[in-house]
């Protein structure tokens, strides 16, 4: 899956949770951890390590809470 698609999908999740009450970053991390395949999570986390170009700030805030691949 391309980086552009990963970014778009992650940002769509952030858009949804941005208007929800509670811990938005935690909710984003939980959603991605529970619903994304390990390769998708790995691509997103690699993008974060690369400097996060194009990612919503809520996705960046959620990144440390996303279940790492292999965990």
mmCIF file of C-alpha atoms in Angstrom:
data_model
loop_
_atom_site.group_PDB
_atom_site.id
_atom_site.type_symbol
_atom_site.label_atom_id
_atom_site.label_comp_id
_atom_site.label_asym_id
_atom_site.label_seq_id
_atom_site.Cartn_x
_atom_site.Cartn_y
_atom_site.Cartn_z
ATOM 1 C CA UNK A 1 0.000 0.000 0.000
ATOM 2 C CA UNK A 2 1.357 3.414 -0.919
ATOM 3 C CA UNK A 3 2.392 6.017 1.646
ATOM 4 C CA UNK A 4 -0.188 8.392 0.178
ATOM 5 C CA UNK A 5 -2.984 5.925 0.874
ATOM 6 C CA UNK A 6 -1.720 5.214 4.412
ATOM 7 C CA UNK A 7 -1.555 8.962 5.115
ATOM 8 C CA UNK A 8 -5.022 9.552 3.684
ATOM 9 C CA UNK A 9 -6.549 6.722 5.702
ATOM 10 C CA UNK A 10 -4.851 7.783 8.945
ATOM 11 C CA UNK A 11 -5.939 11.388 8.436
ATOM 12 C CA UNK A 12 -9.531 10.256 7.800
ATOM 13 C CA UNK A 13 -9.486 8.436 11.131
ATOM 14 C CA UNK A 14 -8.121 11.579 12.795
ATOM 15 C CA UNK A 15 -10.897 13.651 11.197
ATOM 16 C CA UNK A 16 -13.494 11.298 12.666
ATOM 17 C CA UNK A 17 -12.037 11.242 16.180
ATOM 18 C CA UNK A 18 -11.261 14.990 16.207
ATOM 19 C CA UNK A 19 -14.913 15.733 16.999
ATOM 20 C CA UNK A 20 -15.397 12.881 19.473
ATOM 21 C CA UNK A 21 -15.166 13.388 23.241
ATOM 22 C CA UNK A 22 -12.390 11.866 25.290
ATOM 23 C CA UNK A 23 -8.832 10.866 24.505
ATOM 24 C CA UNK A 24 -8.667 11.478 20.764
ATOM 25 C CA UNK A 25 -5.086 10.292 20.292
ATOM 26 C CA UNK A 26 -5.782 7.164 22.339
ATOM 27 C CA UNK A 27 -8.891 6.433 20.290
ATOM 28 C CA UNK A 28 -6.967 6.836 17.032
ATOM 29 C CA UNK A 29 -4.192 4.561 18.293
ATOM 30 C CA UNK A 30 -6.693 1.942 19.454
ATOM 31 C CA UNK A 31 -8.536 1.998 16.132
ATOM 32 C CA UNK A 32 -5.359 1.640 14.092
ATOM 33 C CA UNK A 33 -3.926 -1.020 16.419
ATOM 34 C CA UNK A 34 -7.101 -3.093 16.286
ATOM 35 C CA UNK A 35 -8.050 -2.681 12.616
ATOM 36 C CA UNK A 36 -4.890 -2.203 10.572
ATOM 37 C CA UNK A 37 -2.730 -5.082 9.439
ATOM 38 C CA UNK A 38 0.870 -5.274 10.663
ATOM 39 C CA UNK A 39 2.254 -4.098 7.284
ATOM 40 C CA UNK A 40 -0.051 -1.065 7.334
ATOM 41 C CA UNK A 41 0.944 -0.188 10.915
ATOM 42 C CA UNK A 42 4.609 -0.649 10.030
ATOM 43 C CA UNK A 43 4.265 1.694 7.040
ATOM 44 C CA UNK A 44 2.527 4.337 9.149
ATOM 45 C CA UNK A 45 5.083 4.135 11.945
ATOM 46 C CA UNK A 46 7.951 4.284 9.428
ATOM 47 C CA UNK A 47 6.366 7.419 7.988
ATOM 48 C CA UNK A 48 6.246 8.946 11.465
ATOM 49 C CA UNK A 49 9.934 8.151 11.981
ATOM 50 C CA UNK A 50 10.666 9.770 8.605
ATOM 51 C CA UNK A 51 9.291 13.086 9.828
ATOM 52 C CA UNK A 52 5.517 12.778 9.430
ATOM 53 C CA UNK A 53 5.008 14.748 6.214
ATOM 54 C CA UNK A 54 1.306 15.077 5.521
ATOM 55 C CA UNK A 55 0.060 13.488 8.730
ATOM 56 C CA UNK A 56 -2.583 15.133 10.884
ATOM 57 C CA UNK A 57 -1.183 16.248 14.273
ATOM 58 C CA UNK A 58 -3.610 13.886 16.022
ATOM 59 C CA UNK A 59 -2.128 10.917 14.140
ATOM 60 C CA UNK A 60 1.347 12.038 15.174
ATOM 61 C CA UNK A 61 0.170 12.305 18.794
ATOM 62 C CA UNK A 62 -1.337 8.803 18.547
ATOM 63 C CA UNK A 63 1.774 7.190 17.065
ATOM 64 C CA UNK A 64 3.518 6.323 20.366
ATOM 65 C CA UNK A 65 0.385 4.458 21.468
ATOM 66 C CA UNK A 66 -0.048 2.391 18.286
ATOM 67 C CA UNK A 67 0.761 -1.267 18.872
ATOM 68 C CA UNK A 68 4.109 -1.931 17.212
ATOM 69 C CA UNK A 69 4.443 -4.694 14.682
ATOM 70 C CA UNK A 70 5.361 -7.955 16.349
ATOM 71 C CA UNK A 71 3.853 -6.993 19.714
#
